[in-house]
Short mmCIF file of C-alpha atoms in Angstrom, two decimals:
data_model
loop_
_atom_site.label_atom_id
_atom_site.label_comp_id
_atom_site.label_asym_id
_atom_site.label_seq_id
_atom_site.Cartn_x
_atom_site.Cartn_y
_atom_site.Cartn_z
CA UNK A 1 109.15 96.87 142.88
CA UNK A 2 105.16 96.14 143.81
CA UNK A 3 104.18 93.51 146.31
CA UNK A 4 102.56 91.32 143.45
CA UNK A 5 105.69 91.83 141.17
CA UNK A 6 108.00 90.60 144.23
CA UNK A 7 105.68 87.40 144.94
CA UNK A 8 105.95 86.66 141.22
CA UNK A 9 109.52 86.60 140.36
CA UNK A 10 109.47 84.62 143.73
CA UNK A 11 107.25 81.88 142.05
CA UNK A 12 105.07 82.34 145.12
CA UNK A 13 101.82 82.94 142.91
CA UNK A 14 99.75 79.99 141.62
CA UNK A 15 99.04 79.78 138.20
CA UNK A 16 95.62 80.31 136.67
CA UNK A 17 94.25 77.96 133.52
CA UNK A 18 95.67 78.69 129.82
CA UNK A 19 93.41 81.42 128.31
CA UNK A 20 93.29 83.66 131.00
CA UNK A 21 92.82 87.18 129.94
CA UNK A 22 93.63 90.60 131.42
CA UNK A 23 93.98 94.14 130.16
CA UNK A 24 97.95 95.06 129.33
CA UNK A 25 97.51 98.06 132.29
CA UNK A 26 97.10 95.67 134.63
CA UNK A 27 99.65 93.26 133.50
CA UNK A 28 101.99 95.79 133.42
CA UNK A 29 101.43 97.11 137.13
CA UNK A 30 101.64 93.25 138.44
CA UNK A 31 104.14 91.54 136.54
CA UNK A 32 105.98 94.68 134.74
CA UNK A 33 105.22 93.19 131.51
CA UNK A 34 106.10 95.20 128.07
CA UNK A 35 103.75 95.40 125.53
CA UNK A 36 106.47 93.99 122.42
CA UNK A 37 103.96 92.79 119.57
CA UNK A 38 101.51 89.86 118.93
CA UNK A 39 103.83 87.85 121.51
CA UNK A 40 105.96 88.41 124.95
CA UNK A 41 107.33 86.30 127.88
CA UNK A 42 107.54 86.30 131.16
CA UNK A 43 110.84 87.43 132.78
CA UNK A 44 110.50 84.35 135.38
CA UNK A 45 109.30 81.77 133.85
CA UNK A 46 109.51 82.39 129.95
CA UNK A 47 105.74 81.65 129.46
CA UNK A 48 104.27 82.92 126.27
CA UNK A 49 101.53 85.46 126.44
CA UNK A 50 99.41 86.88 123.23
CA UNK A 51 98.45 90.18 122.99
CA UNK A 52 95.27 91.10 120.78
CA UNK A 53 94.33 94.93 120.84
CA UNK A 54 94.42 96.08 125.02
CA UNK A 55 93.79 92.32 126.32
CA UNK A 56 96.64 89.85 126.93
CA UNK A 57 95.80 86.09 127.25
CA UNK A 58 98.16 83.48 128.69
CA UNK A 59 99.50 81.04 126.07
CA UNK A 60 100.64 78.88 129.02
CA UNK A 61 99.31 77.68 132.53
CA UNK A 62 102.69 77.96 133.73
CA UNK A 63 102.48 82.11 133.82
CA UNK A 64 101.72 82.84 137.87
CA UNK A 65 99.37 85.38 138.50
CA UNK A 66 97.31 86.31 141.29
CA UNK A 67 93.74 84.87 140.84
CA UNK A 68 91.75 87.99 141.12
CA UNK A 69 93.47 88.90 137.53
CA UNK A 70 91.83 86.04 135.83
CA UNK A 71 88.80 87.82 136.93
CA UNK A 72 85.74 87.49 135.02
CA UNK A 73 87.22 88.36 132.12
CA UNK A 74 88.69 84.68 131.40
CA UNK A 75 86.47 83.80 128.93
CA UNK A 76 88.95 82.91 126.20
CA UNK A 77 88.67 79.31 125.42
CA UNK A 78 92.05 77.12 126.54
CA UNK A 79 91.85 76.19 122.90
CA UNK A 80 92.62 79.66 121.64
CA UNK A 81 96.35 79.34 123.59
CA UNK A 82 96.71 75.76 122.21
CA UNK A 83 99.77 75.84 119.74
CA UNK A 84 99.26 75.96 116.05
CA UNK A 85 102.37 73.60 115.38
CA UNK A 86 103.77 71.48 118.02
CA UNK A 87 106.82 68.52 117.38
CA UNK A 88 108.05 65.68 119.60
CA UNK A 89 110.74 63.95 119.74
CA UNK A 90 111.90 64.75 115.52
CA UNK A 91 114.36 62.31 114.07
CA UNK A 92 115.56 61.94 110.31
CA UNK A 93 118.47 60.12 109.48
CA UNK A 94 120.00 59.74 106.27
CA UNK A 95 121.91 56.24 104.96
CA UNK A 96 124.75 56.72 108.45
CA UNK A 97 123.91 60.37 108.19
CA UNK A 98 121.48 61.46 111.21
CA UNK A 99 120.64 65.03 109.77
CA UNK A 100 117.85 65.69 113.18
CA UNK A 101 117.23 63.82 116.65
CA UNK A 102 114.95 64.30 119.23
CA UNK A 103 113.91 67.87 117.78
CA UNK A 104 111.19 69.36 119.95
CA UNK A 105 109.23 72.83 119.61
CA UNK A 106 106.07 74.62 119.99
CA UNK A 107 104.64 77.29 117.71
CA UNK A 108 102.03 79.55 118.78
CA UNK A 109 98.98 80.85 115.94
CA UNK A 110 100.27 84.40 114.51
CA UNK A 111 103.56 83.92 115.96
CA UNK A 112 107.11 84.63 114.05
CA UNK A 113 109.65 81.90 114.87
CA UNK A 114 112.88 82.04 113.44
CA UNK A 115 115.76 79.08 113.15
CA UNK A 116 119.47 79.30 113.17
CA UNK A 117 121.89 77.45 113.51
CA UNK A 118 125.96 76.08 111.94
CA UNK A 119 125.79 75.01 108.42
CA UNK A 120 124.14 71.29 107.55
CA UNK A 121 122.68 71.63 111.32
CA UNK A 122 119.52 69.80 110.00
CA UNK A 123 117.35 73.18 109.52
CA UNK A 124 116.53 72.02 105.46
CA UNK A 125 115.69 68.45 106.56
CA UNK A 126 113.00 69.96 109.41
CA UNK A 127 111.45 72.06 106.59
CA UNK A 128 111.11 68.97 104.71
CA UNK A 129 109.01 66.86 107.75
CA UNK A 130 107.25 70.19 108.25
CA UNK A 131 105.77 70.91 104.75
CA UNK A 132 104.58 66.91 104.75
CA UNK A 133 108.17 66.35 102.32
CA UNK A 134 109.74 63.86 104.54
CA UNK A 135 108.34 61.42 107.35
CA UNK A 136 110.47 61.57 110.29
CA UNK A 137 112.84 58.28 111.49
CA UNK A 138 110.76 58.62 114.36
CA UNK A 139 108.55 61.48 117.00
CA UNK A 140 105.54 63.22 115.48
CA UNK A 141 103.90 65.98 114.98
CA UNK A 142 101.37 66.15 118.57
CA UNK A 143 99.11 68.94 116.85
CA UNK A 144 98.73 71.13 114.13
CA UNK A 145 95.56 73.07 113.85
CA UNK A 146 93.88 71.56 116.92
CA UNK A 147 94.52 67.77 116.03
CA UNK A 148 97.57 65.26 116.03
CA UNK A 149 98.84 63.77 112.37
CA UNK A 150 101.44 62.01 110.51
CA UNK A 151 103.94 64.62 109.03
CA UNK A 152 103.11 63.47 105.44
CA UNK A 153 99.43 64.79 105.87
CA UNK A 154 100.92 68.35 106.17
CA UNK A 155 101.72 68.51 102.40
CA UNK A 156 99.58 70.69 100.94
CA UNK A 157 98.64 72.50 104.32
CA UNK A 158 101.49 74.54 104.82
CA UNK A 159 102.85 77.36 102.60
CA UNK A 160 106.51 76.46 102.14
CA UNK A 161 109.24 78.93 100.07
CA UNK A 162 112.83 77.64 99.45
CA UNK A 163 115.71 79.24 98.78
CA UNK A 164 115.32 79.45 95.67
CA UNK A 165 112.52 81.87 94.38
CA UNK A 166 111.42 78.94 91.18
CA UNK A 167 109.76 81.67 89.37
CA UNK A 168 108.47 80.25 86.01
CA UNK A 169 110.62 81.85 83.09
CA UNK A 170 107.64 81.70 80.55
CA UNK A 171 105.36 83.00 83.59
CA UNK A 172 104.57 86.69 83.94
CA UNK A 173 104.10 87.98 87.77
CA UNK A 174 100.56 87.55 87.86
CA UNK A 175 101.12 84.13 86.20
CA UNK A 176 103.66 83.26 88.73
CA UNK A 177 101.77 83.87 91.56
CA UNK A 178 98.73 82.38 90.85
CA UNK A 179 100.08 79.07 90.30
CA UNK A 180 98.83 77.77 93.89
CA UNK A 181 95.15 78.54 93.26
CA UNK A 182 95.52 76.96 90.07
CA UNK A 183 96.32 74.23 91.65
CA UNK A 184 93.29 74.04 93.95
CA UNK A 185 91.00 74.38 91.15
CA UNK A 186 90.46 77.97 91.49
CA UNK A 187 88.91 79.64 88.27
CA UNK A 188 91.84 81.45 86.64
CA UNK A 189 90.24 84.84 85.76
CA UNK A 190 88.99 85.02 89.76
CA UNK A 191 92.52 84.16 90.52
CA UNK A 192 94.30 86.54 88.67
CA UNK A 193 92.06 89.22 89.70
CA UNK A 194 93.28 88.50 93.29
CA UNK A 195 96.42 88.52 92.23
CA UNK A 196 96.25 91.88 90.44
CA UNK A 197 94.62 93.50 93.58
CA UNK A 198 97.34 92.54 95.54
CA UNK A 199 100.76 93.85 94.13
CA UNK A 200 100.91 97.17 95.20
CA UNK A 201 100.98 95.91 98.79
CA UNK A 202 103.82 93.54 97.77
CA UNK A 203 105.92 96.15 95.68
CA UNK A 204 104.93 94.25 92.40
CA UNK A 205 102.15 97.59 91.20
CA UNK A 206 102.73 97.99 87.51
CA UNK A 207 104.81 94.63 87.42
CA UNK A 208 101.88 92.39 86.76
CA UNK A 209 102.63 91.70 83.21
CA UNK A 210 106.74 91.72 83.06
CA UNK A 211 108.75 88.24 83.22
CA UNK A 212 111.14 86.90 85.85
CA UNK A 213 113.96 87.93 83.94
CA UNK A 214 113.21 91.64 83.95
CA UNK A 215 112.81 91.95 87.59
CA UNK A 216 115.73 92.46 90.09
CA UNK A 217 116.46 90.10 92.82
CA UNK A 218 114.66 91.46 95.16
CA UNK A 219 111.51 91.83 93.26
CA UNK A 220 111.91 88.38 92.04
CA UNK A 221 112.15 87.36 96.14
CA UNK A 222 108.31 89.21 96.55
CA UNK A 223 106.59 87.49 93.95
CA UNK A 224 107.64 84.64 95.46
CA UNK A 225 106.57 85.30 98.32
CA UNK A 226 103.35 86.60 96.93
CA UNK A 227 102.47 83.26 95.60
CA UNK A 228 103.32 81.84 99.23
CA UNK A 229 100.77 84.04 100.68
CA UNK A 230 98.19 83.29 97.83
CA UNK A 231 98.42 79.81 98.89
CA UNK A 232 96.80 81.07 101.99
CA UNK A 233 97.85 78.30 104.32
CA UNK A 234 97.98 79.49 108.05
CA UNK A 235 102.00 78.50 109.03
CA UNK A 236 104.11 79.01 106.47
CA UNK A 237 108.06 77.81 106.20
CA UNK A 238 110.60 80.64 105.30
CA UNK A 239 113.94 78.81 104.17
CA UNK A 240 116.31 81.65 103.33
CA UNK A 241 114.23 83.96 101.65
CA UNK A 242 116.37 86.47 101.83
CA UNK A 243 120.16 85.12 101.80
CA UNK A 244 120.76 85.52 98.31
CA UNK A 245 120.17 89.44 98.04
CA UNK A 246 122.98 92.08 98.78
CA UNK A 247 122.86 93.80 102.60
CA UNK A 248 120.93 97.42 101.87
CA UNK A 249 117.88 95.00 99.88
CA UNK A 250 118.05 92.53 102.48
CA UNK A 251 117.28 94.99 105.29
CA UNK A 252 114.61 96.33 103.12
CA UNK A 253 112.77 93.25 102.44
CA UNK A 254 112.88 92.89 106.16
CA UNK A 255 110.90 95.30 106.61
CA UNK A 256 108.85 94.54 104.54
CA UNK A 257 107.76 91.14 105.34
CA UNK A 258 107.35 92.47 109.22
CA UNK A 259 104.48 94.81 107.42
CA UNK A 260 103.05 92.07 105.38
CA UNK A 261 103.02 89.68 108.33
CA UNK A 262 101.18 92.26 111.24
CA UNK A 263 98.64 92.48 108.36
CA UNK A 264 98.43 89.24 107.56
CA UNK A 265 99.12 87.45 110.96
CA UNK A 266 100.56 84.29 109.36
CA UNK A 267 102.56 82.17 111.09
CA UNK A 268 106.07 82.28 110.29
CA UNK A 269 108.70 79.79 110.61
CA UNK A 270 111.98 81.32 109.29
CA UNK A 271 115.32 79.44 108.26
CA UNK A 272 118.65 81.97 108.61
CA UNK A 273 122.00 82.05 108.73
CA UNK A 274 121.66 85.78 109.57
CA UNK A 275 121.55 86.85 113.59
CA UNK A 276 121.04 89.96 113.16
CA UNK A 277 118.20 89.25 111.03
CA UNK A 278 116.67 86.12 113.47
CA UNK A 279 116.18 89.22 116.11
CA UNK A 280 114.58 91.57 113.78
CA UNK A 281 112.28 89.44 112.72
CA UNK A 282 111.41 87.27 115.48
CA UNK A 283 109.43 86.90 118.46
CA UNK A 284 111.84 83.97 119.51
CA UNK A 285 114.91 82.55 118.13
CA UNK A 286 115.14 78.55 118.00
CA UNK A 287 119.34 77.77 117.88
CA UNK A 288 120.18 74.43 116.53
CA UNK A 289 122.71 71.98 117.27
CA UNK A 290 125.02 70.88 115.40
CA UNK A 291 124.20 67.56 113.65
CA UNK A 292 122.28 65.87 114.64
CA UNK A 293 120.01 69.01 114.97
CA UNK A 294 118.10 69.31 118.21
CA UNK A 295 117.08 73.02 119.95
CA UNK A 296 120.27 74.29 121.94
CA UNK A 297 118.53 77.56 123.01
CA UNK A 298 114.55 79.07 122.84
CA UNK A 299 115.67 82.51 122.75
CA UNK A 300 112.70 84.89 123.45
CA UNK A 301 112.81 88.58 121.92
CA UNK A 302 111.31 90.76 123.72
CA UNK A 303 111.85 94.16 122.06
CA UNK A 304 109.17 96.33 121.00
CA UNK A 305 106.88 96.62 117.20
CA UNK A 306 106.98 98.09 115.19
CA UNK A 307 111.02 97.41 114.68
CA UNK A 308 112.69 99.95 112.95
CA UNK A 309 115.93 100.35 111.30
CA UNK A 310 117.37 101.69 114.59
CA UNK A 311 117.13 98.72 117.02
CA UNK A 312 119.69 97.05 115.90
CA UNK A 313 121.82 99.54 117.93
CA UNK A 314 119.56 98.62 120.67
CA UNK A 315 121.44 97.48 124.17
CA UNK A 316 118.96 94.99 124.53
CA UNK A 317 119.48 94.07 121.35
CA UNK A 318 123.31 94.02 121.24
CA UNK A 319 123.30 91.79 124.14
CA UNK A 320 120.66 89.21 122.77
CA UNK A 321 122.82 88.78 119.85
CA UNK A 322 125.83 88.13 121.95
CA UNK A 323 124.02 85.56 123.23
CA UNK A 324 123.11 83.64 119.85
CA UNK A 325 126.59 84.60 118.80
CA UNK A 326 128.16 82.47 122.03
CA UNK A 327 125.47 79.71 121.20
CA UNK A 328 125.83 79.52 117.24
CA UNK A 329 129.73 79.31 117.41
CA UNK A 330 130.00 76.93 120.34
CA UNK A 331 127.87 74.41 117.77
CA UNK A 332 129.82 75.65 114.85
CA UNK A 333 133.27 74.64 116.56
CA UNK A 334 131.47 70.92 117.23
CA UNK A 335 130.48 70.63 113.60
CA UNK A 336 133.53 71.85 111.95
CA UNK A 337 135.74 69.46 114.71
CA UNK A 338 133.68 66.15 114.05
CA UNK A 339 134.69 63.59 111.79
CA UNK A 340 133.19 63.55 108.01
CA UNK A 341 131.32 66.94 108.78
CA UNK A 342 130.07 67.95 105.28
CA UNK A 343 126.33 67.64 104.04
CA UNK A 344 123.31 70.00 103.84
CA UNK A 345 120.57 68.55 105.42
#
């Protein structure tokens, strides 16, 4: 192990200021980083970096590194590493029901974050305070695209997709997935031109005209999320997108989505019951508690993109989902011991 590597799992290196930027070569060679994506973490302290093209930028001021590899480089602006999404202190009860309490997280522009956790957890009722649905008991939201604001000014500035896909029956797919700029005023022609333009990358190319009835689950599951994406809101909330389609489509649409999204580079908060999918997907894993639903465990993944097929045979994998496994069931036990455990929120 190098000299600067030993002095930095020590913690003996002082930290520079957020938005400090250095080429991956050199991260690698002084902190034995990986390159794994848009996002990775530090093995000592679990700060988030961002990697865009060769450069990597601290997301944190907690990352040590020696001083000479901020450099004169470190132009980035702090505000570039501010979150996209941060909550404090989330609580939502309700009548004696307290579905979420003292729910705290951070969520980083472009990143994928996805959420598990035991049945009735609270997952649903954060979605809700999220997309602006519900106000929270108490906390708030301390920033979301560079300011603070009450959680009911976020509806109508995040894209949010149930479980449910809601596809209009008298809708075609084009008609469908238009519906948000419709909404906004856009003209209709312009809008289903966009549309149009867009379904081959979704899966949807010679669908454009067909019904929600003649479409299979899984295409039904696109167009919804095609109409997410055409609301063109930078975070968007995932609840389950997937949960309702049989295992060989699921891993498919998997995938899929991971295509859409490095394209794209929305980002991604995604509700599962699924492990195995949570690590696919994700650049970290939230666990809830049970009710009331606080984070357990920030589980960072660190494995490498493009994910194929494959990794879930990974080690690294294998033993990352022993560890959500241990967490998951430890709150499942709690929630299916207490008194009057029942509810979905």
């Amino acid at each position: 192990m190098s000299a600067p590597r030993k002095a930095h799992m020590a913690g003996a290196l002082a930290p520079p200021a957020p938005g400090a930027v250095l080429s991956l070569p050199l991260a690698h060679r002084l902190l034995g980083m990986k390159e794994s994506g848009a996002f990775g973490v530090c093995g000592k302290c679990r700060s988030l970096y961002m990697v865009e093209g060769r450069l990597l930028t601290l997301a944190s001021s907690s990352l040590p590194l020696p001083a000479e590899a901020a450099g004169p480089t470190a132009s980035t602006s702090a505000a570039d590493a501010r979150p996209l999404l941060e909550m404090k202190g989330l609580s939502k009860s309700f009548a004696n029901v307290t579905a979420v309490s003292g729910f705290e997280a951070a969520i980083a522009p472009g990143e994928f974050v996805t959420v598990v956790g035991p049945s009735g957890c609270g997952k649903s009722t954060l979605f809700n305070i999220v997309a602006g649905l519900e106000e929270p008991d108490s906390g708030s939201i301390l920033r979301f695209e560079g300011r603070s604001c009450h959680a009911r000014e976020l509806l109508g500035k995040v894209s949010f997709m149930p479980q449910r896909d809601l596809l209009l029956p008298w809708r075609t797919v084009i008609d469908n997935a238009v519906i948000p700029m419709e909404i906004e005023g856009r003209s209709r022609k312009a809008a289903r031109a966009e549309a149009r333009e867009m379904l081959p990358e979704f899966g949807l190319a010679g669908f454009g005209d067909q019904y929600p009835h003649q479409l299979s689950g899984g295409m039904r599951q696109r167009v919804a999320l095609m109409r997410t994406f055409m609301f063109k809101r930078e975070l968007m909330l995932l609840d389950e997108p997937f949960g309702a389609l049989d295992a060989l489509t699921r891993t498919m649409m998997q995938r899929w989505l991971l295509e859409v999204w490095r394209k794209h580079r929305r980002t991604i908060l995604f509700i599962t019951h699924d492990v195995d999918e949570a690590l696919f997907l994700g650049d970290r894993v939230l666990v809830m508690s049970a009710r009331p639903g606080r984070v357990k465990l920030e589980l960072p993944v660190s494995l490498p993109r493009p994910r194929s097929a494959e990794l879930v045979t990974d080690p690294e994998f294998v033993r990352l989902k022993r560890i959500l496994l241990e967490a998951i069931e430890e709150e499942a036990m709690k929630s299916f011991l207490a008194p009057g455990a029942s509810g979905t929120h």
